[in-house]
Coordinates of C-alpha atoms in Angstrom, one line a residue:
M1 CA 33.6 10.6 7.6
K2 CA 33.1 13.7 5.3
G3 CA 29.6 13.0 3.6
A4 CA 31.3 10.3 1.1
A5 CA 29.4 8.1 -0.7
K6 CA 30.8 5.3 0.8
P7 CA 30.8 5.8 5.1
L8 CA 32.3 3.1 7.5
L9 CA 32.3 3.2 11.3
V10 CA 34.9 0.8 12.8
I11 CA 33.9 0.0 16.4
E12 CA 36.8 -1.5 17.7
D13 CA 38.2 -0.5 21.8
D14 CA 42.1 -2.4 20.8
L15 CA 43.7 0.9 19.6
G16 CA 46.4 -1.1 17.5
L17 CA 43.8 -3.0 15.7
Q18 CA 41.4 0.3 15.1
S19 CA 44.7 2.1 13.5
Q20 CA 44.8 -1.4 11.5
L21 CA 41.3 -1.3 10.4
R22 CA 41.1 2.2 9.7
W23 CA 43.8 2.1 6.7
C24 CA 42.1 -1.6 5.8
F25 CA 39.3 0.0 3.8
D26 CA 40.6 1.6 0.4
G27 CA 37.8 3.3 -1.1
F28 CA 36.0 4.2 2.2
D29 CA 35.6 7.1 4.3
V30 CA 36.4 5.2 7.8
A31 CA 35.6 6.8 11.2
V32 CA 36.0 4.9 14.8
A33 CA 34.5 4.6 18.0
S34 CA 35.5 2.6 21.0
D35 CA 32.3 2.3 22.9
R36 CA 28.6 2.0 22.4
R37 CA 28.7 5.7 23.7
E38 CA 31.0 6.9 20.9
A39 CA 29.5 4.3 18.4
L40 CA 26.2 5.3 18.7
A41 CA 26.7 9.1 18.4
Q42 CA 28.8 7.9 15.3
V43 CA 26.1 6.3 13.7
R44 CA 23.4 8.7 14.3
R45 CA 25.8 11.5 12.7
H46 CA 26.7 9.4 9.9
R47 CA 24.2 7.3 8.7
P48 CA 27.3 4.6 7.9
S49 CA 26.8 2.1 5.1
V50 CA 28.9 -0.3 7.0
V51 CA 29.9 -1.1 10.4
T52 CA 32.2 -3.3 11.3
L53 CA 32.3 -4.6 15.1
D54 CA 34.0 -6.3 17.9
L55 CA 31.6 -8.1 20.3
G56 CA 34.0 -7.3 22.9
L57 CA 33.7 -3.9 24.2
P58 CA 33.9 -1.7 27.6
P59 CA 32.7 -2.1 30.2
D60 CA 32.6 -6.2 29.7
P61 CA 35.6 -6.3 27.3
G62 CA 35.8 -10.1 27.9
G63 CA 32.6 -10.7 27.4
V64 CA 30.0 -10.0 24.6
S65 CA 27.4 -8.3 26.0
E66 CA 28.3 -4.8 25.2
G67 CA 28.3 -5.6 22.0
M68 CA 25.7 -7.3 21.3
A69 CA 23.8 -4.3 23.3
T70 CA 25.5 -1.8 20.5
L71 CA 24.3 -4.4 17.1
A72 CA 20.6 -4.3 18.9
E73 CA 20.9 -0.1 18.8
I74 CA 22.4 0.2 15.9
M75 CA 19.9 -2.2 13.8
E76 CA 17.0 -0.5 15.5
L77 CA 18.4 2.9 14.6
V78 CA 19.8 2.6 11.3
P79 CA 18.1 -1.4 10.0
Q80 CA 19.7 -1.0 6.7
T81 CA 23.1 -0.2 7.4
K82 CA 25.5 -3.8 6.7
V83 CA 26.9 -4.7 10.1
I84 CA 30.4 -7.1 10.0
V85 CA 31.2 -8.5 13.2
V86 CA 34.4 -9.0 14.0
T87 CA 35.1 -12.1 15.9
G88 CA 38.1 -14.2 17.5
N89 CA 38.2 -18.0 16.0
D90 CA 37.1 -20.0 18.8
D91 CA 33.7 -17.3 18.7
R92 CA 31.2 -19.0 16.4
P93 CA 28.6 -19.2 18.2
N94 CA 28.2 -15.8 19.4
A95 CA 28.4 -14.8 15.8
V96 CA 25.8 -16.9 14.7
K97 CA 23.5 -15.0 17.1
A98 CA 24.9 -11.6 16.4
I99 CA 23.4 -12.8 12.6
A100 CA 20.1 -13.9 14.3
L101 CA 19.9 -10.4 15.6
G102 CA 20.1 -8.8 11.8
A103 CA 24.1 -8.8 11.5
Y104 CA 25.5 -8.6 7.7
D105 CA 28.3 -10.8 8.3
F106 CA 31.0 -11.8 10.5
Y107 CA 34.9 -12.4 9.9
P108 CA 37.5 -14.5 12.7
K109 CA 40.6 -12.6 13.4
P110 CA 43.1 -12.4 13.1
I111 CA 42.9 -9.4 10.1
D112 CA 43.7 -10.2 6.8
S113 CA 43.3 -6.9 5.0
V114 CA 42.7 -7.6 1.9
T115 CA 39.5 -10.2 2.5
L116 CA 38.0 -7.9 4.9
N117 CA 38.4 -5.2 2.4
L118 CA 36.4 -7.4 0.1
V119 CA 33.7 -8.2 2.6
A120 CA 33.2 -4.4 3.2
E121 CA 32.8 -4.1 0.0
R122 CA 30.6 -6.7 -0.8
A123 CA 27.9 -5.0 2.6
H124 CA 28.3 -1.6 0.2
R125 CA 26.9 -3.1 -3.0
L126 CA 24.4 -4.6 -1.2
F127 CA 23.3 -1.4 0.6
E128 CA 23.6 0.6 -2.1
L129 CA 21.1 -1.9 -4.3
E130 CA 19.0 -2.1 -1.4
S131 CA 18.7 1.5 -1.1
E132 CA 18.0 2.0 -5.0
N133 CA 15.4 -0.5 -5.1
R134 CA 13.5 1.4 -1.6
K135 CA 13.5 4.2 -4.3
L136 CA 12.5 2.8 -7.1
R137 CA 9.7 0.8 -5.0
Q138 CA 8.6 4.2 -3.7
L139 CA 8.1 5.5 -7.5
S140 CA 6.7 2.8 -8.3
V141 CA 3.9 3.3 -6.4
D142 CA 1.3 4.6 -8.4
E143 CA -1.0 7.0 -7.8
P144 CA -3.4 7.3 -10.3
L145 CA -5.6 9.6 -8.0
R146 CA -4.8 11.7 -5.2
G147 CA -4.9 9.5 -2.4
V148 CA -5.7 6.6 -4.4
I149 CA -2.8 3.7 -4.1
A150 CA -2.5 1.0 -6.6
T151 CA -1.6 -0.8 -9.2
S152 CA -4.1 -3.5 -10.3
P153 CA -5.5 -3.6 -12.9
Q154 CA -8.9 -3.5 -11.3
M155 CA -8.6 -0.3 -9.5
L156 CA -6.6 1.2 -12.3
K157 CA -9.6 0.7 -14.5
A158 CA -12.1 2.3 -11.6
C159 CA -9.6 5.2 -12.1
R160 CA -9.4 5.5 -15.7
A161 CA -13.7 5.9 -15.3
V162 CA -12.6 8.4 -13.5
E163 CA -10.8 10.2 -15.9
K164 CA -13.1 10.0 -18.2
V165 CA -16.2 10.9 -17.0
A166 CA -15.0 14.0 -14.5
E167 CA -15.3 16.4 -17.4
A168 CA -18.9 15.6 -18.1
D169 CA -21.2 17.1 -16.1
V170 CA -23.3 13.6 -15.0
T171 CA -24.3 11.9 -12.1
V172 CA -22.0 9.5 -11.2
L173 CA -22.9 6.6 -8.7
I174 CA -19.7 5.0 -6.8
L175 CA -20.7 1.2 -5.8
G176 CA -17.8 -0.3 -3.2
E177 CA -17.7 -2.2 0.4
S178 CA -17.1 -0.2 3.0
G179 CA -13.4 0.5 3.6
T180 CA -12.3 0.8 -0.5
G181 CA -12.2 4.3 -1.1
K182 CA -15.3 5.8 -2.0
E183 CA -15.0 9.1 -0.7
L184 CA -11.4 9.6 -2.3
F185 CA -12.9 8.5 -5.6
A186 CA -15.6 11.3 -5.0
R187 CA -12.7 14.1 -4.3
A188 CA -11.3 12.7 -7.8
L189 CA -14.5 13.5 -10.0
H190 CA -14.5 16.8 -8.4
E191 CA -11.2 18.1 -8.4
R192 CA -11.1 17.1 -12.0
S193 CA -14.3 18.5 -13.5
P194 CA -14.5 21.7 -14.5
R195 CA -16.0 22.5 -11.4
A196 CA -12.9 22.2 -9.2
S197 CA -13.2 26.1 -7.9
G198 CA -16.5 25.5 -5.9
R199 CA -17.1 23.5 -3.2
L200 CA -17.4 19.7 -2.3
V201 CA -19.6 19.0 0.1
A202 CA -20.3 16.1 1.7
I203 CA -22.9 14.4 3.8
N204 CA -23.3 11.3 5.5
C205 CA -26.8 9.9 4.8
A206 CA -26.8 7.0 7.1
A207 CA -25.2 9.1 9.9
I208 CA -28.1 12.3 10.2
P209 CA -31.4 10.8 11.8
E210 CA -34.3 10.9 9.7
N211 CA -35.9 13.5 11.2
L212 CA -33.1 16.1 10.9
L213 CA -31.6 14.7 7.7
E214 CA -33.8 16.8 5.7
S215 CA -33.2 20.0 6.9
E216 CA -29.8 19.0 6.5
L217 CA -29.9 18.7 3.0
F218 CA -32.4 21.7 2.6
G219 CA -32.1 23.9 4.8
Y220 CA -35.0 26.0 6.3
E221 CA -36.5 29.3 6.5
K222 CA -37.1 31.0 9.7
G223 CA -40.3 30.0 12.0
A224 CA -40.6 26.5 9.8
F225 CA -40.5 24.7 13.4
T226 CA -39.7 25.3 17.0
G227 CA -36.3 26.0 17.2
A228 CA -35.6 27.4 13.5
I229 CA -34.3 31.0 14.8
K230 CA -33.1 31.7 11.8
Q231 CA -32.7 31.1 7.7
T232 CA -30.2 28.1 7.3
L233 CA -29.1 26.6 4.2
G234 CA -28.7 23.3 3.7
K235 CA -26.3 21.3 2.2
I236 CA -27.9 21.4 -1.3
E237 CA -27.1 25.1 -1.3
Y238 CA -23.7 25.5 -0.1
A239 CA -22.7 23.2 -2.9
N240 CA -24.1 25.2 -5.4
G241 CA -21.4 25.8 -9.0
G242 CA -19.5 22.8 -7.2
T243 CA -20.1 19.0 -6.3
L244 CA -22.8 17.7 -3.8
F245 CA -21.5 14.1 -2.4
L246 CA -24.4 12.0 -1.0
D247 CA -23.1 9.1 1.1
E248 CA -24.8 6.0 1.8
I249 CA -27.4 6.9 -0.4
G250 CA -29.1 3.7 0.0
D251 CA -30.5 4.5 3.5
L252 CA -32.0 7.5 2.3
P253 CA -35.1 7.4 3.8
Q254 CA -38.0 6.8 1.5
P255 CA -39.6 10.1 2.0
L256 CA -36.6 12.1 1.5
Q257 CA -35.9 9.6 -2.2
A258 CA -39.2 11.6 -3.8
K259 CA -37.7 14.6 -3.0
L260 CA -34.3 14.5 -4.1
L261 CA -35.3 13.1 -7.0
R262 CA -37.1 16.3 -8.2
F263 CA -34.4 18.4 -7.3
L264 CA -31.7 15.6 -9.3
Q265 CA -34.9 16.7 -12.4
E266 CA -36.0 20.0 -12.6
R267 CA -32.6 21.5 -10.4
V268 CA -34.6 23.6 -7.7
I269 CA -35.1 22.9 -3.8
E270 CA -37.6 24.5 -1.9
R271 CA -36.1 25.0 1.9
L272 CA -38.4 23.7 4.7
G273 CA -41.2 26.2 5.2
G274 CA -40.4 28.0 1.9
R275 CA -42.5 28.8 -1.1
K276 CA -39.5 30.2 -2.9
E277 CA -38.1 27.9 -5.4
I278 CA -34.4 28.1 -5.4
A279 CA -32.3 27.3 -8.5
L280 CA -29.0 25.6 -8.6
D281 CA -26.0 24.3 -10.6
L282 CA -23.6 21.6 -9.2
R283 CA -22.7 18.0 -9.8
V284 CA -24.1 15.2 -7.6
V285 CA -22.4 12.3 -7.0
C286 CA -23.7 9.6 -4.7
A287 CA -22.3 6.3 -3.4
T288 CA -23.3 2.9 -0.9
H289 CA -22.2 0.0 -0.2
Q290 CA -25.6 -2.0 -0.5
D291 CA -27.0 -3.2 -3.7
L292 CA -29.3 -0.6 -5.1
E293 CA -30.7 -2.9 -7.5
S294 CA -32.1 -5.2 -4.8
Q295 CA -33.5 -2.6 -2.9
V296 CA -35.4 -1.3 -6.0
A297 CA -36.4 -4.6 -6.3
L298 CA -37.8 -5.0 -2.6
G299 CA -39.3 -2.0 -2.6
Q300 CA -37.0 0.2 -1.0
F301 CA -35.2 2.2 -3.3
R302 CA -37.1 4.3 -6.3
E303 CA -36.1 2.6 -9.6
D304 CA -36.4 6.1 -10.9
L305 CA -34.2 7.7 -8.0
Y306 CA -31.8 4.8 -9.2
Y307 CA -31.6 5.8 -12.3
R308 CA -31.0 9.1 -12.2
I309 CA -28.1 8.9 -9.6
S310 CA -26.4 6.1 -12.1
E311 CA -26.2 8.1 -15.0
V312 CA -22.4 6.7 -14.6
T313 CA -21.7 3.7 -12.2
I314 CA -18.1 3.3 -11.2
R315 CA -17.7 0.2 -9.0
L316 CA -14.9 -0.3 -7.1
P317 CA -13.3 -3.5 -6.3
A318 CA -12.6 -4.8 -2.7
L319 CA -8.8 -5.2 -1.5
R320 CA -9.1 -9.2 -2.1
E321 CA -10.3 -8.3 -5.0
R322 CA -6.8 -6.2 -6.1
E323 CA -4.2 -8.3 -7.6
G324 CA -1.0 -7.5 -6.3
D325 CA -2.5 -3.9 -4.2
A326 CA -2.0 -5.4 -0.5
L327 CA 1.6 -5.6 -0.4
V328 CA 1.7 -2.5 -1.9
L329 CA -0.4 -0.6 0.2
A330 CA 1.2 -2.3 3.1
R331 CA 4.6 -0.8 2.5
A332 CA 2.9 2.8 1.9
F333 CA 1.5 2.9 5.0
L334 CA 4.5 1.2 6.5
D335 CA 6.6 4.2 4.9
Q336 CA 3.9 6.8 6.4
Y337 CA 3.8 5.6 9.5
N338 CA 7.4 5.0 10.0
A339 CA 7.6 8.9 9.3
E340 CA 4.9 9.6 11.6
Y341 CA 6.0 7.9 14.5
G342 CA 9.6 8.5 14.4
R343 CA 10.6 4.7 13.7
S344 CA 12.5 3.0 10.9
L345 CA 11.1 -0.3 10.7
F346 CA 12.5 -2.4 7.3
G347 CA 10.4 -4.2 5.6
F348 CA 8.0 -7.0 6.5
T349 CA 9.2 -10.7 7.7
K350 CA 8.8 -13.5 5.0
D351 CA 5.6 -14.9 7.5
A352 CA 4.5 -11.0 7.4
L353 CA 4.3 -10.8 3.7
A354 CA 2.8 -14.1 2.8
A355 CA -0.5 -13.1 5.3
I356 CA -0.5 -10.1 4.1
E357 CA -1.3 -11.8 1.0
Q358 CA -3.0 -14.5 1.8
Y359 CA -5.3 -13.0 4.4
G360 CA -8.8 -11.4 3.0
W361 CA -8.6 -8.0 4.4
P362 CA -13.1 -7.4 4.6
G363 CA -12.3 -3.8 6.1
N364 CA -10.6 -3.3 2.9
V365 CA -8.2 -0.3 2.8
R366 CA -9.0 0.9 5.7
E367 CA -8.9 -2.2 8.2
I368 CA -4.9 -2.8 6.4
E369 CA -3.9 1.2 7.3
S370 CA -5.6 0.4 10.7
R371 CA -3.2 -3.1 11.6
I372 CA 0.2 -1.8 9.8
K373 CA -0.3 2.0 12.2
R374 CA -1.0 -0.3 15.1
A375 CA 1.9 -2.4 14.4
V376 CA 4.5 0.6 13.5
I377 CA 3.6 1.8 16.9
M378 CA 3.6 -1.4 18.9
A379 CA 6.8 -3.8 17.0
E380 CA 9.6 -4.2 19.3
G381 CA 11.8 -5.9 16.4
R382 CA 12.9 -4.2 12.9
Q383 CA 10.8 -5.7 10.5
L384 CA 6.9 -6.4 11.3
S385 CA 6.0 -9.7 11.6
S386 CA 2.4 -11.5 11.2
E387 CA 2.2 -11.3 14.9
D388 CA 2.5 -7.4 14.6
L389 CA 0.1 -7.2 12.3
D390 CA -2.1 -9.9 14.5
L391 CA -2.6 -12.3 11.2
E392 CA -1.9 -15.8 11.4
A393 CA 1.5 -16.8 9.6
G394 CA 0.5 -17.6 6.6
E395 CA 2.0 -20.5 4.3
S396 CA 5.4 -19.7 2.2
L397 CA 4.5 -18.0 -0.9
A398 CA 6.3 -19.8 -4.1
P399 CA 9.3 -18.5 -5.3
L400 CA 8.1 -16.3 -8.5
C401 CA 9.8 -18.0 -11.5
L402 CA 9.0 -16.3 -14.7
Q403 CA 10.3 -19.4 -16.9
E404 CA 7.9 -21.7 -14.4
V405 CA 4.8 -19.2 -15.2
R406 CA 6.0 -19.7 -19.2
D407 CA 6.1 -23.4 -19.0
Q408 CA 2.7 -24.0 -16.6
A409 CA 0.7 -22.2 -19.2
E410 CA 2.1 -23.7 -22.2
L411 CA 1.9 -27.3 -21.1
L412 CA -2.1 -26.3 -20.1
A413 CA -2.2 -24.6 -23.2
L414 CA -0.7 -28.0 -25.2
R415 CA -2.8 -30.2 -23.3
Q416 CA -6.2 -28.1 -24.4
A417 CA -5.3 -28.1 -27.7
L418 CA -4.3 -31.7 -27.9
G419 CA -7.7 -32.6 -26.5
R420 CA -9.7 -30.6 -28.9
A421 CA -8.1 -31.6 -31.6
D422 CA -8.5 -35.5 -30.2
G423 CA -5.1 -36.2 -31.3
N424 CA -4.7 -34.7 -34.4
M425 CA -1.4 -32.8 -34.2
T426 CA -2.1 -30.5 -37.2
L427 CA -5.1 -29.3 -36.0
A428 CA -3.7 -29.0 -32.2
A429 CA -1.4 -26.9 -34.4
Q430 CA -3.2 -24.4 -36.1
M431 CA -5.1 -23.9 -32.7
L432 CA -1.7 -23.0 -31.0
G433 CA -0.9 -20.8 -34.0
I434 CA 2.3 -22.7 -34.6
T435 CA 4.0 -25.2 -36.6
R436 CA 3.8 -28.5 -36.7
P437 CA 7.4 -29.1 -36.0
T438 CA 7.5 -25.8 -33.4
L439 CA 4.3 -28.5 -32.1
Y440 CA 6.7 -31.4 -31.7
R441 CA 9.3 -29.6 -29.9
L442 CA 7.3 -28.5 -27.5
L443 CA 6.0 -32.2 -27.2
E444 CA 9.3 -33.6 -26.5
K445 CA 10.4 -30.9 -24.4
F446 CA 7.3 -31.8 -21.9
D447 CA 8.3 -34.8 -22.6
M448 CA 4.4 -35.8 -24.3
N449 CA 3.5 -37.4 -27.1
S450 CA -0.2 -36.7 -29.0
A451 CA -1.9 -39.6 -26.6
D452 CA -1.0 -38.2 -23.6

């Protein structure tokens, strides 16, 4: 086995059968192993696409315990590899058990070289197809902005908004629930702006006590208050020439709202204890999970400040509103943490896929990342299940059939048109933008008449 495109490993302790199998597989580069230790060494070294496995290996040649243990370890090491279990005619129950453990197929002795070679070829083709699918899936995971993984139209719309507004030197307000990626979008706005060479300075308005927040933002002069032993620049001043990101702006205390408004209007600040106005040139991006319009109505947030920080507003959809993105994110995080923790988990079970799609994800992207990370660390199988994700098993998903989807859409449109036209076939055809003969063909297709 020398790095060939079709590597195959034969695990067989019978030397005569081992020799027969070595020459059985036309077009494969074959390696052999006689026991579990040697087999696992070959698997680690060559990563074969196909393995043939005799369950009766030493030190238990009359049983199946050693063969089953070998199968389990191969599935743990290389879950993509297709294992064909070679069994005796009277050993079907163990062959079925091996399939349940992850084997691709089983083949009964005595060996017919032509048939077994065909089985191996089919297994190798499936291995190649799955490998290509994984590559395409990785390529198809859109990252329209650095760190943002999205394929849904809702999220791509928000990403396009960033691309449009990044060049314009306006104040941007990013709205979205906790965990939707507001800081990633603020970073993208900075990186795509003319100020990208400057600093991006972030401050969380909800994380700093009110009595310290003013000095954090505006800085202070030496002696401005007890403990102010030297002049200290604030976050706003540090962001000069770059971008200031005010996260959770909705939690900004009202006394500071007036001071921030003056800065946004005049682009000058005064440090605490200072008398000198300092002119600054920077962009401001704000974010919050709160409904600022409601806060304005309640008198909790200044209306003039709200309009000043929301020259452009970008709304980030919650994960439950992003069509198909939960599965895309789950697979991306699985790949990430597989690599980080040295695991080789191979996708998700059907119940896990259903659970991911049907769960509401109140914690958004932050929650799905946390669940996948924990599951990768703790999982014992070769695929992540709904139990690993600590989610209730979802209902089986309906298979996606494009023809069925088209038929359902046609039937719905047909019924609506006939209902609005009150049975007038000419008017119904005009509504649908089709000819009367086409309308009659559709009625015949769905076994309907105008009265239906």
